[in-house]
Coordinates of C-alpha atoms in Angstrom, one line a residue:
M476 CA 42.5 103.5 145.2
G477 CA 41.1 104.1 141.4
R478 CA 37.5 104.7 141.9
N479 CA 35.6 102.2 139.8
S480 CA 37.7 99.6 141.1
S481 CA 35.9 96.9 142.7
F482 CA 36.0 95.0 145.9
V483 CA 38.1 91.8 144.7
Y484 CA 40.5 94.7 143.3
Y485 CA 40.6 95.9 146.9
A486 CA 41.1 92.3 148.3
L487 CA 43.5 91.3 145.9
F488 CA 45.3 94.9 147.5
I489 CA 45.5 94.0 150.6
C490 CA 46.9 90.0 149.8
I491 CA 49.4 91.7 147.5
G492 CA 50.2 95.3 148.3
I493 CA 49.8 94.9 152.8
L494 CA 48.9 90.8 153.8
Y495 CA 52.1 89.1 152.3
P496 CA 55.3 91.9 152.7
A497 CA 53.7 92.1 156.7
Y498 CA 53.6 88.1 157.3
C499 CA 57.0 88.3 155.4
S500 CA 58.2 91.7 157.0
L501 CA 57.1 89.2 160.2
V502 CA 59.0 85.8 159.9
A503 CA 62.0 88.2 158.8
L504 CA 62.5 89.4 162.1
Q505 CA 62.2 86.6 164.0
T506 CA 65.4 85.8 161.8
P507 CA 69.2 86.8 162.7
A508 CA 70.1 87.5 158.9
R509 CA 70.0 91.2 158.8
K510 CA 69.4 91.0 155.1
D511 CA 65.8 89.8 154.9
D512 CA 64.4 92.8 157.5
T513 CA 65.6 95.6 154.8
L514 CA 64.5 93.7 152.0
W515 CA 61.4 93.6 153.7
L516 CA 61.5 97.3 155.2
I517 CA 62.8 99.1 151.1
Y518 CA 59.5 97.2 150.7
W519 CA 57.5 99.2 153.2
V520 CA 59.4 102.7 152.8
V521 CA 58.8 101.3 148.6
F522 CA 54.5 101.5 149.9
A523 CA 54.6 104.5 151.6
S524 CA 56.1 106.3 148.9
F525 CA 54.0 105.0 145.9
N526 CA 50.5 105.9 148.4
I527 CA 51.4 109.1 148.5
F528 CA 52.9 109.8 145.3
E529 CA 49.5 107.8 144.2
A530 CA 47.1 109.5 146.6
L531 CA 48.3 113.2 144.8
T532 CA 48.1 112.0 141.3
D533 CA 44.9 109.3 141.7
V534 CA 43.0 111.9 140.0
I535 CA 44.5 111.8 137.1
F536 CA 45.6 107.9 137.0
S537 CA 41.5 106.3 137.4
W538 CA 40.7 107.4 134.8
F539 CA 43.6 105.4 132.2
P540 CA 42.3 101.7 131.6
F541 CA 43.8 98.8 133.0
Y542 CA 45.3 101.5 136.4
S543 CA 44.1 98.9 139.5
G544 CA 45.8 95.8 137.3
L545 CA 48.8 97.4 136.8
K546 CA 48.9 98.6 139.9
L547 CA 48.8 94.8 142.1
I548 CA 51.1 94.1 138.9
F549 CA 53.8 97.2 140.0
L550 CA 52.9 96.0 143.6
T551 CA 53.7 92.2 142.9
W552 CA 56.9 92.8 141.3
C553 CA 58.3 95.0 144.2
S554 CA 57.4 92.2 146.6
A555 CA 58.4 89.4 145.1
P556 CA 60.7 86.6 147.2
F557 CA 63.3 87.6 145.6
T558 CA 66.4 90.6 146.6
Y559 CA 66.1 92.0 143.4
N560 CA 62.3 93.1 143.2
G561 CA 60.9 95.7 142.3
A562 CA 61.1 97.7 145.3
Y563 CA 64.9 96.8 145.2
Y564 CA 64.9 98.7 142.0
V565 CA 62.3 101.6 143.1
Y566 CA 64.6 102.6 145.8
K567 CA 67.9 101.7 144.2
I568 CA 66.7 104.0 141.2
I569 CA 64.3 106.7 142.4
L570 CA 64.5 107.0 146.7
E571 CA 68.2 107.1 148.0
P572 CA 68.9 109.1 145.0
L573 CA 65.8 111.7 146.4
F574 CA 66.9 111.1 149.7
R575 CA 70.4 111.2 149.6
M576 CA 70.2 114.8 147.8
Y577 CA 66.8 116.2 150.2
G578 CA 67.1 114.1 153.0
G579 CA 69.8 116.3 155.2
H580 CA 66.8 119.0 154.5
V581 CA 64.1 117.1 155.4
D582 CA 66.1 116.2 159.1
V583 CA 65.9 120.3 159.2
V584 CA 62.3 120.7 158.9
L585 CA 61.5 117.8 161.1
T586 CA 63.6 118.6 163.5
Q587 CA 62.0 122.8 164.1
A588 CA 58.7 120.5 164.0
V589 CA 59.4 119.6 166.4
E590 CA 61.3 122.1 168.6
T591 CA 57.9 124.2 168.0
A592 CA 55.7 121.4 169.1
K593 CA 57.5 121.4 171.7
N594 CA 57.1 125.4 172.2
V595 CA 53.3 125.4 172.2
A596 CA 52.9 122.1 174.1
E597 CA 54.8 124.0 176.6
Q598 CA 53.0 127.0 176.8
I599 CA 49.6 124.8 177.3
P600 CA 48.4 125.2 180.7
P601 CA 49.0 122.2 183.3
Y602 CA 44.6 119.8 183.3
P603 CA 43.9 120.6 186.6
K604 CA 43.3 117.9 188.8

């Protein structure tokens, strides 16, 4: 989050980016339809990806005028209560193609990391009782 952001910005960010989508996700889980579950799962994937991207670029973008406002507009577009909202387009245009290209590589790295962690954990002596 931008370095010059105010309390009002943080309150709006939490409401627009987290509380409203979390509530809608809980409601979606209570319905038998899976379409709304997919809609909100896509939102959370986009939200997480956006936050990772922002963590890497915050030092640069936080100096842009109106960055905080533009971010709130982006999150509003992504969490808008209709099927083809911003999160859907970000997912379909950017994230899904990236996952199709690199998802297999990520799976291999994660599998190796889990195996390495298991091997390290096996080397730790048990805690005496």
